[in-house]
Amino acid sequence: LGRNQQTDKAVDSDYCAANRIEIVHRPTGGRAVLHDDELSYAVISNDTNSFGDTIYGNYKRVSEALCLGYNRLGVPVVLAPETRKLPRLANGVDPPCFLSPSRYELMVQGRKIAGSAQRRVRQSFLQHGSMPITCSRETLARATRLPGSTQLDQEMAGVAEFLPRRPSLDELKGAFIHAFQDYFSIEFVL
């Protein structure tokens, strides 16, 4: 869950407990994410030369590097031009992350393919996110008390949906490591 989300408004605790889904609050904002079949990422920096000094500026730079990685895999990802916020649902539920893209989040064919959140403290920031390989839409819907998975079917995507075969974790990691190295003109020491 996002740092400021209320558990009772974001998830069905009984469903989560019965299905061994741990409920954890992350240090950044945003909405509920189901960490399942995915590649997660985190970028932590205080380098104002590479990133800048605004949340949106940093968000955009990280997203552009991620976009490069997806594009190199053959997935036609673009950055969302603006934030599309959803109101709380009729039953008072706070909708999950993948139903509301923010400016500069990653989209493919109108669907969100990565959920990211950021927190800035003084001159440093943390941005991290979830990049689904496949989507457990029905599980996410039930865990977040959505009435069904129809909205998630229309708004959420996993990378495997756009490739001829499911990529391995090593292929995904390699694509994003190389994209970050190229985009930021850096060399990772692994």
Coordinates of N, CA and C in Angstrom, one line a residue:
L1 N 0.8 -1.2 0.0 CA 0.0 0.0 0.0 C 0.9 1.2 0.0
G2 N 0.3 2.3 -0.5 CA 1.0 3.6 -0.5 C 1.2 4.1 1.0
R3 N 2.1 4.9 1.2 CA 2.5 5.3 2.6 C 1.3 5.9 3.3
N4 N 0.4 6.6 2.7 CA -0.7 7.2 3.3 C -2.1 6.5 3.2
Q5 N -2.1 5.3 2.6 CA -3.4 4.6 2.4 C -3.8 4.0 3.7
Q6 N -5.1 4.0 3.9 CA -5.7 3.4 5.0 C -6.1 1.9 4.6
T7 N -5.6 1.0 5.4 CA -5.8 -0.4 5.0 C -7.2 -0.8 4.7
D8 N -8.1 -0.3 5.6 CA -9.5 -0.7 5.4 C -10.2 -0.1 4.2
K9 N -9.6 1.0 3.6 CA -10.1 1.6 2.4 C -9.4 1.1 1.1
A10 N -8.3 0.4 1.3 CA -7.5 0.0 0.2 C -7.6 -1.5 -0.1
V11 N -7.8 -2.3 0.9 CA -7.7 -3.8 0.6 C -8.8 -4.5 1.5
D12 N -9.0 -5.7 1.1 CA -9.9 -6.7 1.8 C -8.9 -7.5 2.7
S13 N -8.8 -7.1 3.9 CA -7.8 -7.8 4.8 C -8.1 -9.3 5.0
D14 N -9.4 -9.6 5.1 CA -9.7 -11.0 5.2 C -9.3 -11.9 4.0
Y15 N -9.6 -11.3 2.8 CA -9.3 -12.0 1.6 C -7.7 -12.2 1.5
C16 N -7.0 -11.1 1.8 CA -5.6 -11.2 1.8 C -5.0 -12.2 2.8
A17 N -5.5 -12.2 4.0 CA -5.1 -13.2 5.0 C -5.3 -14.6 4.5
A18 N -6.5 -14.9 4.0 CA -6.9 -16.2 3.6 C -6.1 -16.7 2.4
N19 N -5.6 -15.7 1.6 CA -4.8 -16.1 0.4 C -3.3 -15.8 0.6
R20 N -2.9 -15.6 1.8 CA -1.4 -15.4 2.2 C -0.8 -14.3 1.4
I21 N -1.6 -13.2 1.3 CA -1.1 -11.9 0.7 C -0.8 -11.0 1.8
E22 N 0.5 -10.7 2.0 CA 0.9 -9.8 3.1 C 0.6 -8.4 2.7
I23 N 0.1 -7.6 3.7 CA -0.2 -6.2 3.5 C 0.9 -5.4 4.1
V24 N 1.6 -4.6 3.2 CA 2.7 -3.8 3.7 C 2.6 -2.4 3.2
H25 N 2.9 -1.4 4.0 CA 3.0 0.0 3.6 C 4.4 0.3 3.1
R26 N 4.5 0.9 1.9 CA 5.8 1.3 1.4 C 6.1 2.7 1.8
P27 N 7.4 3.2 1.7 CA 7.7 4.5 2.1 C 7.3 5.6 1.2
T28 N 6.8 5.3 0.0 CA 6.3 6.3 -1.0 C 4.8 6.3 -1.0
G29 N 4.3 7.3 -1.7 CA 2.8 7.4 -1.8 C 2.3 6.4 -2.9
G30 N 1.2 6.8 -3.4 CA 0.5 5.9 -4.4 C -0.5 5.0 -3.9
R31 N -0.9 4.1 -4.7 CA -2.0 3.2 -4.3 C -1.6 1.7 -4.3
A32 N -2.5 0.8 -4.0 CA -2.2 -0.6 -3.8 C -1.6 -1.2 -5.1
V33 N -0.6 -2.1 -4.9 CA 0.0 -2.9 -5.9 C 0.0 -4.3 -5.4
L34 N -0.2 -5.3 -6.3 CA -0.1 -6.7 -5.9 C 1.3 -7.1 -6.5
H35 N 2.2 -7.4 -5.6 CA 3.5 -7.9 -6.0 C 3.4 -9.4 -6.3
D36 N 3.5 -9.7 -7.6 CA 3.3 -11.1 -7.9 C 4.3 -11.5 -9.0
D37 N 3.9 -11.7 -10.2 CA 4.8 -12.1 -11.3 C 5.3 -10.8 -12.0
E38 N 6.4 -10.3 -11.5 CA 6.8 -8.9 -11.9 C 8.4 -8.8 -11.7
L39 N 8.8 -7.7 -12.3 CA 10.2 -7.2 -12.0 C 10.0 -5.9 -11.3
S40 N 10.6 -5.8 -10.1 CA 10.5 -4.6 -9.3 C 11.8 -3.8 -9.5
Y41 N 11.7 -2.5 -9.4 CA 12.9 -1.7 -9.6 C 13.0 -0.6 -8.5
A42 N 14.1 -0.1 -8.2 CA 14.3 1.0 -7.3 C 15.5 1.9 -7.8
V43 N 15.3 3.2 -7.7 CA 16.3 4.1 -8.1 C 16.4 5.1 -6.9
I44 N 17.6 5.2 -6.3 CA 17.8 6.1 -5.2 C 19.0 7.0 -5.6
S45 N 18.8 8.3 -5.5 CA 19.9 9.2 -5.9 C 19.8 10.6 -5.3
N46 N 20.9 11.3 -5.2 CA 21.0 12.7 -4.8 C 21.7 13.5 -5.9
D47 N 21.9 12.9 -7.1 CA 22.7 13.5 -8.1 C 21.8 14.4 -8.9
T48 N 21.9 15.7 -8.6 CA 21.1 16.7 -9.3 C 21.5 17.0 -10.8
N49 N 22.7 16.5 -11.1 CA 23.2 16.7 -12.5 C 22.5 15.7 -13.4
S50 N 22.2 14.5 -12.9 CA 21.6 13.5 -13.7 C 20.1 13.6 -13.7
F51 N 19.5 14.0 -12.6 CA 18.1 14.0 -12.4 C 17.4 15.4 -12.3
G52 N 17.9 16.2 -11.4 CA 17.3 17.5 -11.2 C 16.8 17.7 -9.8
D53 N 15.9 18.6 -9.6 CA 15.5 18.9 -8.2 C 14.0 18.9 -8.0
T54 N 13.2 18.3 -8.9 CA 11.8 18.2 -8.8 C 11.3 16.8 -8.9
I55 N 10.2 16.5 -8.2 CA 9.7 15.2 -8.3 C 9.3 14.8 -9.7
Y56 N 8.6 15.7 -10.4 CA 8.2 15.3 -11.8 C 9.5 15.2 -12.7
G57 N 10.5 16.0 -12.5 CA 11.7 15.9 -13.3 C 12.4 14.6 -13.1
N58 N 12.5 14.2 -11.9 CA 13.1 12.9 -11.6 C 12.3 11.7 -12.1
Y59 N 11.0 11.9 -11.9 CA 10.0 10.8 -12.4 C 10.2 10.6 -13.9
K60 N 10.2 11.7 -14.6 CA 10.3 11.7 -16.1 C 11.6 11.0 -16.5
R61 N 12.7 11.4 -15.9 CA 14.0 10.8 -16.3 C 14.1 9.3 -16.1
V62 N 13.6 8.9 -14.9 CA 13.6 7.4 -14.6 C 12.7 6.7 -15.6
S63 N 11.5 7.3 -15.8 CA 10.5 6.7 -16.8 C 11.1 6.6 -18.2
E64 N 11.8 7.7 -18.6 CA 12.4 7.6 -20.0 C 13.4 6.5 -20.1
A65 N 14.2 6.2 -19.0 CA 15.1 5.1 -19.1 C 14.4 3.8 -19.1
L66 N 13.3 3.7 -18.3 CA 12.5 2.4 -18.3 C 11.9 2.2 -19.7
C67 N 11.4 3.3 -20.3 CA 10.7 3.3 -21.6 C 11.7 2.7 -22.6
L68 N 12.9 3.2 -22.6 CA 14.0 2.7 -23.5 C 14.1 1.2 -23.3
G69 N 14.2 0.7 -22.1 CA 14.3 -0.7 -21.9 C 13.1 -1.5 -22.5
Y70 N 11.9 -1.0 -22.3 CA 10.7 -1.7 -22.8 C 10.8 -1.7 -24.4
N71 N 11.1 -0.5 -24.9 CA 11.1 -0.4 -26.4 C 12.2 -1.3 -27.0
R72 N 13.3 -1.5 -26.3 CA 14.3 -2.4 -26.8 C 13.9 -3.9 -26.8
L73 N 13.0 -4.2 -25.9 CA 12.4 -5.5 -25.8 C 11.3 -5.7 -26.9
G74 N 10.9 -4.6 -27.6 CA 9.9 -4.7 -28.6 C 8.5 -4.3 -28.1
V75 N 8.4 -3.7 -27.0 CA 7.1 -3.3 -26.4 C 7.0 -1.8 -26.6
P76 N 5.9 -1.4 -27.3 CA 5.7 0.0 -27.7 C 5.2 0.9 -26.6
V77 N 6.0 1.1 -25.6 CA 5.7 1.8 -24.4 C 5.9 3.3 -24.6
V78 N 5.0 4.1 -24.1 CA 5.1 5.6 -24.1 C 4.9 6.1 -22.7
L79 N 5.2 7.4 -22.5 CA 5.0 8.0 -21.2 C 3.6 8.7 -21.2
A80 N 2.9 8.5 -20.1 CA 1.5 9.1 -20.0 C 1.7 10.6 -20.0
P81 N 0.9 11.4 -20.8 CA 1.1 12.8 -20.8 C 0.6 13.6 -19.6
E82 N -0.4 12.9 -18.9 CA -0.9 13.6 -17.7 C -1.5 12.6 -16.7
T83 N -1.8 13.1 -15.5 CA -2.3 12.3 -14.5 C -3.8 12.1 -14.7
R84 N -4.3 10.9 -14.5 CA -5.7 10.6 -14.6 C -6.1 10.0 -13.3
K85 N -6.7 10.8 -12.4 CA -7.0 10.3 -11.1 C -8.5 9.8 -11.1
L86 N -8.7 8.7 -10.4 CA -10.0 8.2 -10.2 C -10.5 8.5 -8.8
P87 N -11.8 8.8 -8.7 CA -12.3 9.0 -7.4 C -12.5 7.7 -6.7
R88 N -12.7 7.8 -5.4 CA -12.9 6.5 -4.6 C -14.1 5.9 -5.3
L89 N -14.2 4.6 -5.2 CA -15.3 3.8 -5.8 C -16.5 4.0 -4.9
A90 N -17.7 3.6 -5.4 CA -19.0 3.8 -4.8 C -19.0 3.2 -3.4
N91 N -18.3 2.1 -3.2 CA -18.3 1.4 -1.9 C -17.2 2.0 -1.0
G92 N -16.6 3.1 -1.3 CA -15.6 3.8 -0.5 C -14.2 3.3 -0.6
V93 N -14.0 2.3 -1.6 CA -12.7 1.7 -1.8 C -11.8 2.6 -2.6
D94 N -10.5 2.7 -2.1 CA -9.5 3.4 -2.8 C -9.0 2.5 -4.0
P95 N -9.2 2.9 -5.3 CA -8.8 2.0 -6.3 C -7.3 1.7 -6.4
P96 N -6.9 0.5 -6.9 CA -5.5 0.2 -7.0 C -4.7 1.0 -7.9
C97 N -3.4 1.0 -7.8 CA -2.4 1.8 -8.6 C -2.7 1.7 -10.1
F98 N -2.9 0.5 -10.6 CA -2.9 0.3 -12.0 C -4.2 0.9 -12.7
L99 N -5.1 1.4 -11.9 CA -6.3 2.1 -12.5 C -6.1 3.6 -12.7
S100 N -5.0 4.1 -12.3 CA -4.9 5.6 -12.4 C -3.5 6.0 -12.8
P101 N -3.1 6.1 -14.0 CA -1.8 6.5 -14.4 C -1.5 8.0 -14.1
S102 N -0.3 8.2 -13.6 CA 0.2 9.5 -13.3 C 1.0 10.0 -14.5
R103 N 1.2 11.3 -14.5 CA 2.1 11.9 -15.6 C 3.4 11.2 -15.6
Y104 N 3.9 10.8 -16.8 CA 5.1 10.2 -17.1 C 5.2 8.7 -16.7
E105 N 4.0 8.1 -16.3 CA 4.1 6.7 -16.1 C 4.0 6.0 -17.4
L106 N 4.3 4.7 -17.4 CA 4.5 3.9 -18.6 C 3.2 3.3 -19.1
M107 N 2.9 3.5 -20.3 CA 1.6 3.0 -20.9 C 2.0 2.3 -22.2
V108 N 1.1 1.3 -22.6 CA 1.2 0.7 -23.9 C -0.2 0.4 -24.3
Q109 N -0.5 0.9 -25.5 CA -1.9 0.8 -26.1 C -3.0 1.3 -25.1
G110 N -2.7 2.4 -24.3 CA -3.6 2.9 -23.4 C -3.7 2.3 -22.1
R111 N -2.9 1.2 -21.8 CA -2.9 0.5 -20.5 C -1.6 0.7 -19.8
K112 N -1.7 0.8 -18.5 CA -0.5 1.0 -17.6 C 0.3 -0.3 -17.5
I113 N 1.6 -0.2 -17.8 CA 2.4 -1.4 -17.8 C 3.4 -1.4 -16.6
A114 N 3.5 -0.3 -15.9 CA 4.4 -0.2 -14.7 C 3.7 0.8 -13.7
G115 N 3.8 0.4 -12.5 CA 3.3 1.3 -11.4 C 4.5 1.8 -10.6
S116 N 4.6 3.1 -10.5 CA 5.8 3.7 -9.9 C 5.4 4.7 -8.8
A117 N 6.2 4.9 -7.8 CA 6.0 5.9 -6.8 C 7.3 6.5 -6.4
Q118 N 7.2 7.7 -5.8 CA 8.5 8.4 -5.5 C 8.3 9.1 -4.2
R119 N 9.4 9.3 -3.5 CA 9.5 10.1 -2.2 C 10.8 10.9 -2.3
R120 N 10.7 12.1 -2.0 CA 11.8 13.0 -1.9 C 12.1 13.4 -0.5
V121 N 13.4 13.3 -0.1 CA 13.8 13.8 1.3 C 15.0 14.6 1.1
R122 N 14.9 15.9 1.4 CA 16.0 16.9 1.1 C 16.4 16.8 -0.3
Q123 N 17.7 16.5 -0.6 CA 18.2 16.5 -1.9 C 18.2 15.1 -2.6
S124 N 17.6 14.2 -1.9 CA 17.6 12.8 -2.4 C 16.2 12.3 -2.7
F125 N 16.1 11.3 -3.5 CA 14.8 10.7 -3.8 C 14.9 9.2 -4.0
L126 N 13.8 8.5 -3.7 CA 13.6 7.1 -4.0 C 12.5 7.0 -4.9
Q127 N 12.7 6.3 -6.1 CA 11.6 6.0 -6.9 C 11.7 4.5 -7.1
H128 N 10.6 3.8 -6.9 CA 10.5 2.4 -7.1 C 9.2 2.0 -7.7
G129 N 9.2 0.8 -8.3 CA 7.9 0.4 -8.9 C 7.8 -1.1 -9.3
S130 N 6.7 -1.4 -9.8 CA 6.3 -2.8 -10.1 C 6.1 -2.8 -11.6
M131 N 6.7 -3.7 -12.3 CA 6.6 -3.9 -13.7 C 6.1 -5.4 -14.0
P132 N 4.8 -5.6 -14.0 CA 4.2 -6.9 -14.2 C 4.7 -7.6 -15.5
I133 N 5.0 -8.9 -15.3 CA 5.3 -9.7 -16.5 C 4.0 -10.3 -17.0
T134 N 3.2 -10.9 -16.1 CA 1.8 -11.2 -16.3 C 1.0 -10.6 -15.2
C135 N -0.3 -10.5 -15.4 CA -1.2 -9.8 -14.4 C -2.1 -10.8 -13.8
S136 N -2.2 -10.8 -12.5 CA -3.2 -11.5 -11.7 C -4.4 -10.6 -11.4
R137 N -5.1 -10.2 -12.5 CA -6.1 -9.2 -12.4 C -7.2 -9.6 -11.4
E138 N -7.7 -10.8 -11.5 CA -8.8 -11.3 -10.6 C -8.3 -11.2 -9.1
T139 N -7.1 -11.7 -8.9 CA -6.6 -11.6 -7.5 C -6.5 -10.2 -7.0
L140 N -5.9 -9.3 -7.9 CA -5.8 -7.9 -7.5 C -7.2 -7.3 -7.2
A141 N -8.2 -7.6 -8.1 CA -9.5 -7.1 -7.9 C -10.1 -7.5 -6.6
R142 N -10.0 -8.8 -6.3 CA -10.6 -9.3 -5.0 C -9.8 -8.7 -3.8
A143 N -8.5 -8.6 -3.9 CA -7.7 -8.1 -2.8 C -8.0 -6.6 -2.5
T144 N -8.4 -5.9 -3.5 CA -8.7 -4.5 -3.4 C -10.1 -4.1 -3.4
R145 N -11.0 -5.2 -3.3 CA -12.4 -5.0 -3.2 C -13.1 -4.4 -4.4
L146 N -12.5 -4.6 -5.6 CA -13.1 -4.1 -6.8 C -14.3 -5.1 -7.1
P147 N -15.3 -4.6 -7.7 CA -16.5 -5.5 -8.0 C -16.2 -6.6 -9.0
G148 N -15.1 -6.5 -9.7 CA -14.6 -7.5 -10.7 C -13.3 -7.0 -11.4
S149 N -12.8 -7.8 -12.3 CA -11.5 -7.4 -12.9 C -11.7 -6.6 -14.3
T150 N -12.9 -6.3 -14.7 CA -13.1 -5.7 -16.0 C -12.3 -4.4 -16.1
Q151 N -12.3 -3.5 -15.1 CA -11.6 -2.3 -15.2 C -10.1 -2.6 -15.4
L152 N -9.6 -3.5 -14.6 CA -8.2 -3.9 -14.7 C -7.8 -4.5 -16.0
D153 N -8.7 -5.2 -16.6 CA -8.5 -5.8 -18.0 C -8.3 -4.7 -19.0
Q154 N -9.0 -3.6 -18.8 CA -8.9 -2.4 -19.7 C -7.8 -1.5 -19.4
E155 N -7.3 -1.5 -18.2 CA -6.3 -0.4 -17.8 C -4.9 -0.9 -17.4
M156 N -4.8 -2.2 -17.2 CA -3.5 -2.8 -16.7 C -2.9 -3.8 -17.8
A157 N -1.6 -3.8 -17.9 CA -0.9 -4.7 -18.8 C 0.3 -5.3 -18.2
G158 N 0.7 -6.5 -18.7 CA 1.9 -7.1 -18.3 C 2.8 -7.2 -19.6
V159 N 4.1 -7.2 -19.5 CA 5.0 -7.1 -20.6 C 4.8 -8.4 -21.5
A160 N 4.5 -9.5 -20.9 CA 4.4 -10.8 -21.7 C 3.2 -10.7 -22.7
E161 N 2.3 -9.8 -22.5 CA 1.1 -9.7 -23.4 C 1.6 -9.1 -24.8
F162 N 2.7 -8.5 -24.8 CA 3.1 -7.8 -26.1 C 4.3 -8.4 -26.7
L163 N 4.7 -9.6 -26.3 CA 5.9 -10.3 -26.8 C 5.5 -11.7 -27.3
P164 N 6.2 -12.2 -28.3 CA 5.9 -13.5 -28.8 C 6.0 -14.7 -27.8
R165 N 6.9 -14.4 -26.8 CA 7.0 -15.4 -25.7 C 7.4 -14.7 -24.4
R166 N 7.1 -15.3 -23.3 CA 7.4 -14.8 -22.0 C 8.9 -14.5 -21.8
P167 N 9.3 -13.3 -21.5 CA 10.7 -13.1 -21.3 C 11.2 -13.6 -20.0
S168 N 12.4 -14.0 -19.9 CA 13.0 -14.5 -18.6 C 13.3 -13.3 -17.8
L169 N 13.5 -13.5 -16.5 CA 13.9 -12.4 -15.6 C 15.3 -11.9 -16.0
D170 N 16.2 -12.7 -16.4 CA 17.5 -12.3 -16.9 C 17.4 -11.4 -18.1
E171 N 16.5 -11.7 -19.1 CA 16.3 -10.9 -20.2 C 15.8 -9.5 -19.9
L172 N 14.8 -9.5 -19.0 CA 14.2 -8.3 -18.5 C 15.2 -7.4 -17.8
K173 N 15.9 -8.0 -16.8 CA 16.9 -7.3 -16.1 C 18.0 -6.7 -17.0
G174 N 18.5 -7.5 -17.9 CA 19.5 -7.1 -18.9 C 19.0 -5.9 -19.7
A175 N 17.8 -6.0 -20.2 CA 17.3 -4.9 -21.0 C 17.2 -3.6 -20.2
F176 N 16.8 -3.6 -19.0 CA 16.7 -2.4 -18.2 C 18.0 -1.9 -17.7
I177 N 18.9 -2.8 -17.3 CA 20.3 -2.4 -16.9 C 21.0 -1.7 -18.1
H178 N 20.9 -2.2 -19.3 CA 21.5 -1.6 -20.4 C 20.9 -0.3 -20.8
A179 N 19.5 -0.2 -20.7 CA 18.8 1.0 -20.9 C 19.3 2.1 -20.0
F180 N 19.4 1.8 -18.7 CA 19.8 2.8 -17.7 C 21.3 3.2 -18.0
Q181 N 22.1 2.3 -18.3 CA 23.5 2.6 -18.6 C 23.6 3.6 -19.8
D182 N 22.8 3.2 -20.9 CA 22.9 4.1 -22.1 C 22.2 5.4 -21.8
Y183 N 21.1 5.4 -21.2 CA 20.3 6.7 -21.0 C 21.1 7.7 -20.1
F184 N 21.7 7.2 -19.1 CA 22.4 8.0 -18.1 C 23.9 8.1 -18.3
S185 N 24.4 7.4 -19.4 CA 25.8 7.4 -19.7 C 26.6 7.0 -18.4
I186 N 26.2 5.8 -17.9 CA 26.9 5.3 -16.7 C 27.2 3.8 -16.9
E187 N 28.0 3.3 -16.0 CA 28.4 1.9 -16.1 C 28.1 1.3 -14.7
F188 N 27.2 0.3 -14.6 CA 26.9 -0.4 -13.4 C 28.0 -1.3 -13.1
V189 N 28.4 -1.4 -11.8 CA 29.3 -2.4 -11.3 C 28.5 -3.5 -10.6
L190 N 28.5 -4.7 -11.2 CA 27.6 -5.7 -10.7 C 28.4 -6.7 -9.9

